[in-house]
Coordinates of C-alpha atoms and ligand atoms in Angstrom, one line a residue:
X84 CA 1.7 5.2 6.9
X85 CA 4.3 6.0 9.6
X86 CA 7.8 5.1 8.6
X87 CA 10.8 4.3 10.7
X88 CA 14.6 4.6 10.0
X89 CA 17.6 4.1 12.3
X90 CA 21.3 4.1 11.8
X91 CA 24.3 3.2 13.8
X92 CA 27.8 3.6 12.4
X93 CA 30.5 6.2 11.7
X94 CA 28.9 8.1 8.8
X95 CA 26.8 11.2 8.9
X96 CA 23.8 9.8 10.9
X97 CA 21.5 12.8 10.5
X98 CA 21.9 12.9 6.8
X99 CA 21.3 9.1 6.4
X100 CA 18.2 9.4 8.5
X101 CA 16.8 12.4 6.6
X102 CA 17.5 10.7 3.2
X103 CA 15.9 7.5 4.5
X104 CA 12.8 9.5 5.6
X105 CA 12.6 11.2 2.2
X106 CA 12.5 7.7 0.7
X107 CA 9.6 6.9 3.0
X108 CA 7.6 10.0 2.1
X109 CA 5.6 8.0 -0.4
X110 CA 4.0 6.1 2.5
X111 CA 2.1 9.2 3.5
X112 CA 2.8 11.3 6.6
X113 CA 2.0 14.7 8.2
X114 CA 5.0 15.3 10.5
X115 CA 8.5 13.9 10.9
X116 CA 11.3 13.8 13.3
X117 CA 14.8 12.5 14.1
X118 CA 16.8 11.9 17.3
X119 CA 20.5 11.6 17.2
X120 CA 22.8 10.7 20.1
X121 CA 26.4 11.8 20.8
X122 CA 28.6 12.4 23.8
X123 CA 26.5 15.5 24.7
X124 CA 23.2 13.6 24.9
X125 CA 20.2 13.0 22.7
X126 CA 19.2 15.7 20.2
X127 CA 15.6 15.6 19.0
X128 CA 14.3 17.5 16.0
X129 CA 10.7 17.3 14.9
X130 CA 8.4 19.3 12.7
X131 CA 4.9 19.3 11.4
X132 CA 4.8 19.0 7.6
X133 CA 7.3 17.9 5.0
X134 CA 10.8 16.4 5.6
X135 CA 12.1 19.6 3.9
X136 CA 10.8 21.5 6.9
X137 CA 12.5 19.1 9.3
X138 CA 15.7 19.3 7.3
X139 CA 15.8 23.1 7.8
X140 CA 15.3 22.6 11.6
X141 CA 18.1 20.0 12.0
X142 CA 21.5 21.4 13.2
X143 CA 23.7 20.7 10.2
X144 CA 26.9 20.7 12.2
X145 CA 25.7 18.0 14.6
X146 CA 28.0 14.9 14.6
X147 CA 26.6 11.6 15.8
X148 CA 27.0 7.9 15.2
X149 CA 23.5 6.7 16.2
X150 CA 20.0 7.9 15.6
X151 CA 16.4 7.1 14.7
X152 CA 13.8 8.9 12.6
X153 CA 10.1 8.8 11.9
X154 CA 7.4 10.0 9.6
X155 CA 4.1 10.2 11.4
X156 CA 0.6 9.6 9.9
X157 CA -1.7 10.9 12.7
X158 CA -3.9 8.4 14.4
X159 CA -4.0 9.5 18.1
X160 CA -3.7 13.3 18.2
X161 CA -3.6 15.9 15.5
X162 CA -0.6 16.4 13.2
X163 CA 1.6 18.7 15.2
X164 CA 5.2 19.2 16.3
X165 CA 4.4 17.9 19.8
X166 CA 2.7 14.8 18.6
X167 CA 5.5 14.0 16.1
X168 CA 7.9 11.3 17.0
X169 CA 10.4 10.7 18.5
X170 CA 8.9 10.8 22.0
X171 CA 11.0 10.8 25.1
X172 CA 10.6 9.5 28.6
X173 CA 10.2 11.8 31.6
X174 CA 14.0 11.9 32.4
X175 CA 14.8 11.9 28.6
X176 CA 16.8 8.8 29.1
X177 CA 14.8 6.9 26.5
X178 CA 13.8 8.1 23.0
X179 CA 11.4 6.1 20.9
X180 CA 9.7 6.0 17.5
X181 CA 6.7 3.9 16.8
X182 CA 4.5 2.7 13.9
X183 CA 1.2 1.1 14.6
X184 CA -1.6 1.6 17.1
X185 CA -1.4 0.8 20.8
X186 CA -5.1 -0.1 21.4
X187 CA -4.9 -0.3 25.2
X188 CA -2.8 2.9 25.8
X189 CA -5.5 4.6 27.9
X190 CA -5.7 1.7 30.2
X191 CA -1.9 1.4 30.4
X192 CA -1.7 5.1 31.3
X193 CA -4.3 4.8 34.0
X194 CA -2.8 1.6 35.5
X195 CA 0.9 2.2 35.3
X196 CA 1.4 5.9 34.8
X197 CA -1.2 7.7 36.9
X198 CA 1.2 10.5 38.0
X199 CA 3.1 10.9 34.7
X200 CA 2.1 14.0 32.8
X201 CA 2.2 13.2 29.1
X202 CA 3.4 15.9 26.7
X203 CA 1.6 14.6 23.6
X204 CA -1.8 13.1 22.7
X205 CA -0.2 10.0 21.2
X206 CA -0.5 6.4 22.2
X207 CA 3.2 6.1 21.6
X208 CA 4.3 8.3 24.4
X209 CA 2.8 5.8 26.9
X210 CA 5.2 3.1 25.6
X211 CA 8.3 5.1 26.3
X212 CA 7.1 6.3 29.7
X213 CA 6.2 2.7 30.7
X214 CA 9.6 1.5 29.8
X215 CA 11.3 4.2 31.9
X216 CA 8.9 3.3 34.8
X217 CA 10.0 -0.4 34.7
X218 CA 13.7 0.6 34.5
X219 CA 13.2 2.9 37.5
X220 CA 11.6 -0.1 39.3
X221 CA 14.9 -1.9 38.9
X222 CA 14.6 -3.8 35.6
X223 CA 17.5 -4.1 33.1
X224 CA 16.7 -2.3 29.9
X225 CA 16.2 -5.4 27.8
X226 CA 13.9 -6.9 30.4
X227 CA 12.0 -3.7 30.7
X228 CA 11.7 -3.5 26.9
X229 CA 10.4 -7.0 26.7
X230 CA 8.0 -6.5 29.6
X231 CA 6.7 -3.3 28.1
X232 CA 6.1 -5.0 24.8
X233 CA 4.2 -7.8 26.5
X234 CA 1.7 -5.3 27.8
X235 CA 0.9 -3.7 24.4
X236 CA -2.3 -4.6 22.6
X237 CA -2.5 -3.6 18.9
X238 CA 0.3 -3.2 16.5
X239 CA 3.8 -1.8 16.7
X240 CA 7.2 -1.4 15.1
X241 CA 9.5 0.3 17.5
X242 CA 13.1 1.7 17.5
X243 CA 14.4 2.9 20.8
X244 CA 17.5 4.8 22.0
X245 CA 18.9 4.6 25.5
X246 CA 21.1 7.6 26.5
X247 CA 23.0 5.3 28.8
X248 CA 23.9 2.8 26.1
X249 CA 24.9 4.7 23.0
X250 CA 26.0 1.5 21.3
X251 CA 22.6 0.0 20.6
X252 CA 19.3 0.6 18.9
X253 CA 16.6 -1.5 20.4
X254 CA 14.1 -2.7 17.9
X255 CA 10.9 -4.8 18.0
X256 CA 7.8 -5.3 15.9
X257 CA 4.4 -6.9 16.0
X258 CA 2.0 -6.8 13.0
X259 CA 3.7 -3.5 11.7
X260 CA 6.6 -3.9 9.2
X261 CA 10.2 -3.4 10.2
X262 CA 13.5 -4.6 8.8
X263 CA 17.2 -4.5 9.9
X264 CA 19.7 -3.7 7.2
X265 CA 23.3 -4.8 7.3
X266 CA 26.4 -2.9 6.3
X267 CA 30.2 -2.9 6.8
X268 CA 30.8 -1.2 10.1
X269 CA 27.2 0.0 10.3
X270 CA 23.7 -1.3 10.6
X271 CA 20.3 0.3 9.9
X272 CA 16.7 -0.1 10.7
X273 CA 13.9 0.7 8.2
X274 CA 10.2 0.2 7.6
X275 CA 11.0 -0.9 4.1
X276 CA 14.2 -1.7 2.2
X277 CA 13.7 1.3 -0.1
X278 CA 14.5 3.7 2.8
X279 CA 18.0 2.5 3.3
X280 CA 18.8 1.3 -0.2
X281 CA 21.2 4.3 -0.3
X282 CA 23.5 2.4 2.1
X283 CA 22.7 -1.3 1.8
X284 CA 20.8 -4.0 0.0
X285 CA 21.3 -6.6 2.7
X286 CA 18.3 -7.1 5.0
X287 CA 17.2 -9.3 7.8
X288 CA 13.5 -10.0 8.5
X289 CA 12.2 -9.4 12.0
X290 CA 9.4 -11.6 13.2
X291 CA 6.5 -10.5 15.4
X292 CA 7.3 -10.4 19.1
X293 CA 11.1 -10.6 18.6
X294 CA 13.4 -8.0 19.9
X295 CA 16.6 -7.0 18.1
X296 CA 19.7 -5.3 19.4
X297 CA 21.3 -3.4 16.6
X298 CA 24.9 -2.2 17.1
X299 CA 27.6 -0.9 14.8
X300 CA 29.1 -4.4 14.4
X301 CA 26.3 -6.8 15.1
X302 CA 22.6 -7.5 15.0
X303 CA 21.3 -9.8 17.7
X304 CA 17.7 -11.2 17.3
X305 CA 16.1 -12.6 20.4
X306 CA 12.8 -14.3 21.0
X307 CA 10.4 -13.6 23.9
X308 CA 12.4 -15.9 26.2
X309 CA 15.6 -14.0 25.4
X310 CA 17.0 -16.8 23.3
X311 CA 19.2 -15.8 20.4
X312 CA 17.9 -16.6 17.0
X313 CA 20.1 -16.9 13.9
X314 CA 18.6 -15.6 10.6
X315 CA 20.3 -15.3 7.3
X316 CA 20.0 -11.9 5.4
X317 CA 18.5 -11.6 2.0
X318 CA 19.3 -9.2 -0.8
X319 CA 16.6 -6.6 -1.5
X320 CA 16.1 -6.9 -5.2
X321 CA 15.3 -3.3 -5.8
X322 CA 17.0 -1.1 -8.3
X323 CA 17.8 2.3 -6.9
X324 CA 16.8 3.9 -10.2
X325 CA 13.4 2.3 -9.9
X326 CA 12.6 4.6 -7.0
X327 CA 13.8 7.8 -8.7
X328 CA 11.4 10.0 -10.7
X329 CA 13.9 10.7 -13.4
X330 CA 12.6 13.4 -15.7
X331 CA 9.0 12.9 -14.7
X332 CA 7.3 15.6 -12.7
X333 CA 5.5 13.0 -10.6
X334 CA 5.8 9.4 -9.7
X335 CA 2.2 8.8 -10.6
X336 CA 2.8 9.8 -14.3
X337 CA 6.0 7.7 -14.4
X338 CA 4.1 4.7 -13.0
X339 CA 1.2 5.2 -15.4
X340 CA 3.7 5.2 -18.3
X341 CA 5.5 2.1 -17.0
X342 CA 2.3 -0.1 -17.4
X343 CA 3.1 -1.5 -20.9
X344 CA 6.5 -2.5 -19.6
X345 CA 5.1 -4.1 -16.5
X346 CA 2.6 -6.2 -18.6
X347 CA 5.5 -7.4 -20.8
X348 CA 7.5 -8.2 -17.7
X349 CA 4.6 -10.2 -16.2
X350 CA 4.2 -12.2 -19.5
X351 CA 7.9 -13.0 -19.3
X352 CA 8.0 -13.8 -15.7
X353 CA 5.0 -16.2 -16.0
X354 CA 6.2 -17.9 -19.1
X355 CA 8.1 -21.2 -19.1
X356 CA 11.0 -21.9 -21.5
X357 CA 8.5 -22.8 -24.2
X358 CA 6.7 -19.5 -23.9
X359 CA 3.7 -21.1 -22.2
X360 CA 2.1 -19.2 -19.3
X361 CA 2.6 -21.1 -16.1
X362 CA 2.1 -20.9 -12.4
X363 CA 3.6 -23.2 -9.7
X364 CA 1.7 -26.5 -9.5
X365 CA 0.9 -26.2 -5.8
X366 CA -0.9 -22.9 -6.4
X367 CA -2.8 -24.2 -9.4
X368 CA -3.8 -27.3 -7.3
X369 CA -4.9 -25.0 -4.4
X370 CA -7.2 -23.1 -6.8
X371 CA -8.5 -26.2 -8.5
X372 CA -9.2 -28.1 -5.3
X373 CA -11.1 -25.2 -3.7
X374 CA -14.8 -25.2 -4.0
X375 CA -14.9 -21.4 -3.7
X376 CA -12.3 -18.6 -3.8
X377 CA -12.6 -15.7 -1.4
X378 CA -10.7 -12.6 -2.6
X379 CA -9.8 -10.2 0.3
X380 CA -8.5 -6.8 -0.4
X381 CA -8.9 -3.0 0.1
X382 CA -9.2 0.0 -2.1
X383 CA -7.7 -0.3 -5.5
X384 CA -6.8 -3.9 -4.8
X385 CA -10.4 -4.6 -4.0
X386 CA -11.4 -3.2 -7.4
X387 CA -8.8 -5.4 -9.0
X388 CA -10.4 -8.3 -7.1
X389 CA -13.8 -7.5 -8.6
X390 CA -12.4 -7.8 -12.1
X391 CA -10.3 -10.8 -11.1
X392 CA -13.5 -12.6 -10.1
X393 CA -14.7 -12.3 -13.7
X394 CA -11.4 -13.7 -15.0
X395 CA -11.4 -16.7 -12.7
X396 CA -15.0 -17.5 -13.0
X397 CA -15.2 -17.1 -16.7
X398 CA -11.9 -18.9 -17.5
X399 CA -11.6 -21.5 -14.7
X400 CA -15.2 -21.8 -13.7
X401 CA -14.4 -21.7 -10.0
X402 CA -16.9 -19.5 -8.0
X403 CA -15.3 -16.4 -6.5
X404 CA -16.5 -14.0 -3.8
X405 CA -14.8 -10.6 -3.3
X406 CA -14.7 -9.0 0.1
X407 CA -13.5 -5.7 1.5
X408 CA -10.9 -6.7 4.1
X409 CA -11.9 -4.3 6.8
X410 CA -15.4 -5.7 6.9
X411 CA -14.7 -9.4 6.5
X412 CA -13.4 -10.1 10.0
X413 CA -16.6 -9.3 11.8
X414 CA -19.0 -9.8 8.9
X415 CA -17.8 -13.2 7.7
X416 CA -20.1 -14.9 5.3
X417 CA -21.0 -18.6 5.6
X418 CA -17.9 -20.1 4.1
X419 CA -17.9 -23.0 1.7
X420 CA -16.4 -26.3 2.8
X421 CA -13.1 -26.0 1.1
X422 CA -12.3 -22.4 0.5
X423 CA -9.1 -20.8 -0.8
X424 CA -8.4 -17.2 0.4
X425 CA -6.7 -14.9 -2.1
X426 CA -5.2 -11.7 -0.7
X427 CA -4.5 -9.0 -3.2
X428 CA -2.3 -6.3 -1.9
X429 CA 0.2 -4.0 -3.7
X430 CA 2.2 -3.4 -0.5
X431 CA 1.6 -6.8 1.2
X432 CA 1.3 -4.9 4.5
X433 CA -2.3 -3.8 4.6
X434 CA -3.3 -4.3 8.2
X435 CA -7.0 -5.0 7.4
X436 CA -6.1 -7.8 5.0
X437 CA -3.5 -9.2 7.4
X438 CA -6.0 -9.4 10.2
X439 CA -8.2 -11.6 8.0
X440 CA -5.2 -13.7 7.1
X441 CA -4.5 -14.3 10.8
X442 CA -8.1 -15.2 11.4
X443 CA -8.5 -17.7 8.5
X444 CA -5.1 -19.3 9.3
X445 CA -6.5 -20.1 12.7
X446 CA -9.2 -22.1 10.9
X447 CA -6.5 -23.9 8.9
X448 CA -7.7 -22.5 5.5
X449 CA -5.2 -22.2 2.6
X450 CA -4.1 -18.7 1.4
X451 CA -2.5 -17.1 -1.6
X452 CA -1.1 -13.6 -1.6
X453 CA -0.8 -11.6 -4.8
X454 CA 1.6 -8.8 -4.1
X455 CA 4.2 -6.4 -5.5
X456 CA 6.5 -6.8 -2.5
X457 CA 8.4 -10.0 -2.1
X458 CA 9.0 -10.7 1.6
X459 CA 6.1 -8.5 2.7
X460 CA 4.0 -9.6 5.7
X461 CA 1.1 -11.0 3.6
X462 CA 3.5 -12.8 1.4
X463 CA 5.4 -14.4 4.3
X464 CA 2.4 -15.4 6.2
X465 CA 0.3 -16.9 3.3
X466 CA 0.8 -20.4 2.0
X467 CA 1.6 -19.2 -1.5
X468 CA 2.6 -16.0 -3.2
X469 CA 2.3 -14.6 -6.7
X470 CA 4.3 -11.5 -7.4
X471 CA 3.2 -8.6 -9.5
X472 CA 6.7 -7.7 -10.8
X473 CA 5.5 -4.1 -11.2
X474 CA 8.6 -2.5 -9.6
X475 CA 8.2 -0.1 -6.6
X476 CA 5.1 1.9 -6.7
X477 CA 5.8 5.2 -5.0
X478 CA 2.8 7.5 -5.8
X479 CA 0.1 7.0 -3.2
X480 CA -2.5 6.5 -6.0
X481 CA -2.1 3.0 -7.2
X482 CA -1.8 2.6 -11.0
X483 CA 0.6 0.1 -12.4
X484 CA 0.0 -2.2 -9.4
X485 CA -3.7 -2.4 -10.4
X486 CA -3.1 -3.4 -14.0
X487 CA -0.4 -5.8 -12.8
X488 CA -2.9 -7.3 -10.4
X489 CA -5.4 -7.8 -13.3
X490 CA -2.7 -9.3 -15.5
X491 CA -1.6 -11.8 -12.8
X492 CA -5.3 -12.7 -12.0
X493 CA -5.9 -13.3 -15.7
X494 CA -2.9 -15.7 -15.8
X495 CA -4.1 -17.4 -12.7
X496 CA -7.5 -17.9 -14.3
X497 CA -6.1 -19.2 -17.5
X498 CA -3.6 -21.6 -16.0
X499 CA -6.1 -23.0 -13.6
X500 CA -8.6 -23.4 -16.5
X501 CA -6.1 -25.3 -18.5
X502 CA -5.3 -27.6 -15.6
X503 CA -9.0 -28.3 -15.3
X504 CA -9.1 -29.3 -18.9
X505 CA -11.2 -26.2 -19.9
X506 CA -10.1 -25.2 -23.4
X507 CA -9.3 -21.6 -23.8
X508 CA -11.0 -19.5 -26.4
X509 CA -7.9 -17.3 -26.8
X510 CA -4.2 -17.1 -26.3
X511 CA -3.7 -15.1 -23.2
X512 CA 0.0 -14.3 -23.8
X513 CA -0.8 -12.9 -27.1
X514 CA -3.8 -10.9 -25.8
X515 CA -1.7 -9.5 -23.0
X516 CA 0.9 -8.5 -25.6
X517 CA -1.9 -6.7 -27.5
X518 CA -2.8 -5.0 -24.3
X519 CA 0.7 -3.8 -23.7
X520 CA 0.7 -2.2 -27.2
X521 CA -2.7 -0.7 -26.6
X522 CA -1.4 0.8 -23.3
X523 CA 1.4 2.4 -25.1
X524 CA -1.1 4.2 -27.4
X525 CA -3.0 5.4 -24.4
X526 CA 0.1 6.6 -22.6
X527 CA 0.9 8.6 -25.7
X528 CA -2.6 10.2 -25.6
X529 CA -1.7 12.5 -22.7
X530 CA -2.7 15.7 -24.5
X531 CA -6.2 14.3 -25.2
X532 CA -6.6 13.2 -21.6
X533 CA -5.4 16.6 -20.3
X534 CA -8.0 18.2 -22.5
X535 CA -10.8 15.9 -21.2
X536 CA -9.8 16.8 -17.7
X537 CA -10.0 20.5 -18.6
X538 CA -13.3 20.1 -20.5
X539 CA -15.1 18.1 -17.8
X540 CA -13.4 18.6 -14.5
X541 CA -11.9 22.0 -14.1
X542 CA -14.6 23.6 -12.0
X543 CA -16.9 20.7 -11.1
X544 CA -17.4 19.7 -7.4
X545 CA -18.4 16.2 -8.3
X546 CA -18.2 13.6 -11.0
X547 CA -19.9 10.2 -11.6
X548 CA -18.5 7.2 -13.3
X549 CA -20.9 4.7 -14.9
X550 CA -20.5 1.4 -16.6
X551 CA -22.2 -1.9 -16.9
X552 CA -20.7 -5.4 -16.4
X553 CA -16.9 -5.2 -16.0
X554 CA -17.0 -1.5 -16.9
X555 CA -18.8 -0.8 -13.7
X556 CA -15.8 -2.1 -11.7
X557 CA -13.4 0.0 -13.8
X558 CA -15.6 3.0 -13.1
X559 CA -15.3 2.3 -9.3
X560 CA -11.5 2.4 -9.7
X561 CA -11.7 5.6 -11.9
X562 CA -13.8 7.3 -9.2
X563 CA -11.4 6.3 -6.5
X564 CA -8.4 7.6 -8.5
X565 CA -10.1 10.9 -9.1
X566 CA -11.3 11.5 -5.6
X567 CA -8.1 10.5 -3.9
X568 CA -5.8 12.9 -5.8
X569 CA -8.0 15.8 -7.0
X570 CA -10.5 15.8 -4.0
X571 CA -13.4 16.0 -6.5
X572 CA -16.2 14.0 -5.0
X573 CA -16.4 11.1 -7.4
X574 CA -18.5 7.9 -7.3
X575 CA -18.8 4.9 -9.5
X576 CA -22.2 3.4 -10.3
X577 CA -23.6 0.5 -12.2
X578 CA -25.4 2.2 -15.2
X579 CA -28.7 0.4 -14.4
X580 CA -28.6 1.6 -10.7
X581 CA -28.8 5.4 -11.5
X582 CA -32.6 5.4 -11.8
X583 CA -32.8 3.9 -8.3
X584 CA -31.6 7.0 -6.6
X585 CA -28.4 8.5 -7.9
X586 CA -30.0 10.2 -10.8
X587 CA -31.4 12.7 -8.3
X588 CA -27.9 14.2 -8.0
X589 CA -27.7 15.0 -11.7
X590 CA -27.7 18.8 -12.3
X591 CA -26.9 21.0 -15.2
X592 CA -23.3 20.3 -16.2
X593 CA -22.6 17.4 -13.9
X594 CA -19.8 15.4 -15.5
X595 CA -20.6 11.7 -16.2
X596 CA -17.7 9.5 -17.3
X597 CA -19.3 6.5 -19.0
X598 CA -17.4 3.4 -20.1
X599 CA -18.6 1.5 -23.1
X600 CA -16.3 -1.4 -23.8
X601 CA -18.7 -4.3 -23.6
X602 CA -20.7 -5.2 -26.7
X603 CA -23.5 -7.0 -24.8
X604 CA -24.3 -3.9 -22.8
X605 CA -23.3 -1.1 -25.2
X606 CA -26.8 -0.1 -26.0
X607 CA -27.9 -0.2 -22.4
X608 CA -25.1 2.0 -21.1
X609 CA -25.7 4.4 -23.9
X610 CA -29.4 4.5 -22.9
X611 CA -28.2 5.4 -19.3
X612 CA -26.1 8.2 -20.7
X613 CA -29.2 9.5 -22.6
X614 CA -31.1 9.5 -19.3
X615 CA -28.6 11.7 -17.5
X616 CA -28.1 14.0 -20.5
X617 CA -31.8 14.6 -20.5
X618 CA -31.3 15.9 -17.0
X619 CA -28.5 18.2 -17.9
X620 CA -25.4 16.0 -17.4
X621 CA -22.2 16.6 -19.4
X622 CA -21.3 13.1 -20.8
X623 CA -17.7 11.9 -21.5
X624 CA -18.0 8.5 -23.1
X625 CA -14.9 6.3 -23.4
X626 CA -15.7 3.5 -25.7
X627 CA -13.9 0.5 -27.3
X628 CA -13.1 0.6 -31.0
X629 CA -15.9 -1.1 -32.9
X630 CA -18.5 0.1 -30.4
X631 CA -17.8 3.8 -30.8
X632 CA -20.3 6.5 -31.7
X633 CA -19.8 9.9 -33.1
X634 CA -19.6 12.1 -30.0
X635 CA -17.5 9.7 -27.9
X636 CA -14.7 11.6 -26.0
X637 CA -12.1 8.8 -26.6
X638 CA -12.0 5.5 -28.4
X639 CA -9.8 2.8 -26.8
X640 CA -7.7 0.5 -29.0
X641 CA -9.4 -2.9 -29.4
X642 CA -8.4 -5.7 -27.0
X643 CA -10.1 -8.9 -26.0
X644 CA -13.5 -8.1 -24.4
X645 CA -12.8 -9.9 -21.2
X646 CA -9.6 -8.0 -20.6
X647 CA -10.8 -4.4 -21.4
X648 CA -10.3 -3.2 -17.8
X649 CA -6.5 -3.3 -18.4
X650 CA -6.8 -0.6 -21.0
X651 CA -10.0 1.2 -20.0
X652 CA -8.5 2.2 -16.7
X653 CA -5.6 4.1 -18.2
X654 CA -7.5 7.1 -19.5
X655 CA -9.2 7.3 -16.1
X656 CA -5.8 7.4 -14.4
X657 CA -4.5 10.1 -16.7
X658 CA -7.7 12.2 -16.5
X659 CA -7.4 12.0 -12.7
X660 CA -3.8 12.9 -12.8
X661 CA -4.5 16.0 -14.9
X662 CA -7.6 17.0 -12.9
X663 CA -5.4 17.0 -9.8
X664 CA -2.6 18.9 -11.5
X665 CA -5.0 21.6 -12.7
X666 CA -6.2 22.0 -9.1
X667 CA -2.7 22.3 -7.8
X668 CA -3.0 19.2 -5.7
X669 CA 0.0 17.3 -4.4
X670 CA -0.5 14.4 -6.9
X671 CA 1.9 11.9 -5.4
X672 CA 1.1 12.6 -1.8
X673 CA -2.6 13.4 -1.5
X674 CA -3.8 14.7 1.8
X675 CA -4.8 12.3 4.6
X676 CA -3.7 9.2 2.7
X677 CA -0.9 6.7 3.2
X678 CA 0.6 4.3 0.8
X679 CA 1.1 1.4 3.1
X680 CA -1.9 1.3 5.4
X681 CA -0.5 -0.5 8.4
X682 CA -3.2 0.3 10.9
X683 CA -6.7 -1.3 11.0
Ligands
LIG1117 C1 -5.7 3.8 -4.0 C2 -4.8 2.9 -3.2 C3 -5.4 2.2 -2.0 C4 -4.8 0.8 -1.9 C5 -5.3 0.2 -0.6 C6 -4.8 -1.2 -0.4 O1 -5.0 4.3 -5.1 O2 -3.7 2.7 -3.5 O3 -6.8 2.1 -2.1 O4 -5.2 0.0 -3.0 O5 -4.9 1.0 0.5 O6 -3.4 -1.3 -0.4 P1 -2.6 -2.6 -0.8 O7 -2.9 -2.9 -2.2 O8 -1.2 -2.2 -0.5 O9 -3.1 -3.6 0.2

C-alpha cells in the first residue's frame, strides 16, 4: 500500500526519491508524487498512474538537498493527480506525505478547519491543514506536530517538510510502518528498507507515537513528552540483487522459480549442527503448553494457515483453529483457557492481523509471528518470531512466501511433536528435500503449464477449483492466485460441496481445475469431476503420481502425502501466471491490489 520515501543530503534528491519510489512500486499504488525543497521554495510534482509518468513530469534540472515522496493506494478519494500526495497547507508552508487512514478526519475538519477549503478528497490533507492552523495559533512546529498527531485516530506514517526550516524532515508513525535510514552526510526515510537500499543498509526503527527529526547530520527520536530516545541502528540484511528481476520478465515468475532454493534454505536455517530440525525451546514450549493454537492471517497467508493446521494437528496433536484476521476482532470465538496465537504474514505489516495482535496482547495471551520480514511490526510486537527466509517477495501475488510458510509450519509441527514425545512417521528434512527436487521438476514444466492456461483459460470468464481434504485448501489458494492477477472470476470449493449449490453454475465449457493428491479421497474427487463433466464442464485434473488416470492434465512428482500442498500449488501459480500474461494483465502489479496491506 502507500509508500513513503524521504532524503536529506547533498546528492540528487529527486533522483533518489524517484528510485526509492520505484522500489516501493511492488506495494501497489495508483498515483505518486514528490516534493523537493530548495532556496526557491517547495516544488511539488504528482501524477496519477505509474512512477514513469511522474518521472516525466519532474523538472530534471531541479537541484535540492531535501525532499519527500509517496506512492498512493487510494482509500479516501479516487486515484487522481489532486488526491495524490504530497499535500500542502493553505499557505504552502507545510508539505506532507502520509500512509494509513485517519479515521476521524471528517470530525477534525468540522471541528478545527470549518473555514478551510480542502483541495483534495483525502483524509491526509486535513492533517497538514491542522498543523498549519496550530502553528498560526502560535505553536512551535514541533509542538504543533505533536499536538496534531495526538488528535489523529487511525493509523499513520508521516513525513513532513517545513519551508521555513529546510534542514529537517519531520517524521512520525503509529501502526503504519516507517524507518529512518542512516548515511554519511545524509539520512533517509522509507516505508521499508528496500526503498533506500540503493544508498544505505543502516536503519533505525521508529516506534508508534514517537516523532523523529531527520537532518543531514543527525536523527533525533523523541517520545510524546519530547524526551530524546537513543536507539541503535541495525543492518538491513537484504541483498540488492534479491530485489532485481534479472533476466526474468516478471518478479512473479522469478519468485515461483526460487521456491526450490527457498525450501533448501529453510531446511538449512532450521537445522542444528547435527542436521536435526530445530526451533528455539521457548517457542516449542509455547506451542506445547498451549491447549489450542489460534492461527490468524489474511489472504494467501490464511490459506497457508489452513494447511498449517493439518500439519500441527496431525504431527503434534495440538488443536488448531484458523481465522481470517479482519473478522477475528469483532467475531472472536470463545477462547480456550491457554491459547497461543500464531500470526502468519509474509510482510509482517498486515493491519488486520496487527489489530488482532494488539487486542490479544491486552489479554496477556502469548503470540508467535511467522513472517518473511525480520523487524516487521508483527515480528517486533509478538513474543516470538519464526522467519521464512524466502528473500524479498516483490510480486503482489504471493508465491514463494506461501510455500515457505508451509515449510516452516511443517517444521513447527514436527519439532513440537518430537518435544511431546510423539514419534514421527517420516524424516521431515528428507521429505522437504524431496519436495525441493519435485518443485524443480514443476518449475521446468512451464511449457506444459502455459499450454494448460491456453487450453482452459484463454476465453473463459470463470473457473472453479475443487479438491477434497488438504487439496481443498490448495484449491482456495489456486483460485486466489488466478483471480488476483488474471481477473478471471475464480473460486475454490470442497469437492463434496458442489452439489449443495455451486454445481448450478456449471455450463458448457466451464473450466474446473481439480486436485487429486490424496489417496483416501481420490475416488470421491474423481466422482465430483464426473458430476461436473456430465453438466458440460471442461476438467483439468492435476493428480499425484501413483493416483493418476489416463486423461489427467498433469501428474505431480510424488512427495509425502501430508506435504503435497507444497508441490500441488506450483502448477496453479504457473497456470495463473500464464493466464494473466495471455490476457495482457500487469502480472506483478495487479489492479486495485497492494502488497503490504497497511490499512484495516
Ligand atoms: C495474495 C496475497 C495476499 C496476502 C495478504 C496477507 O497473493 O499476497 O492475499 O497474502 O494480503 O498479507 P501478509 O501475508 O503480508 O500478511
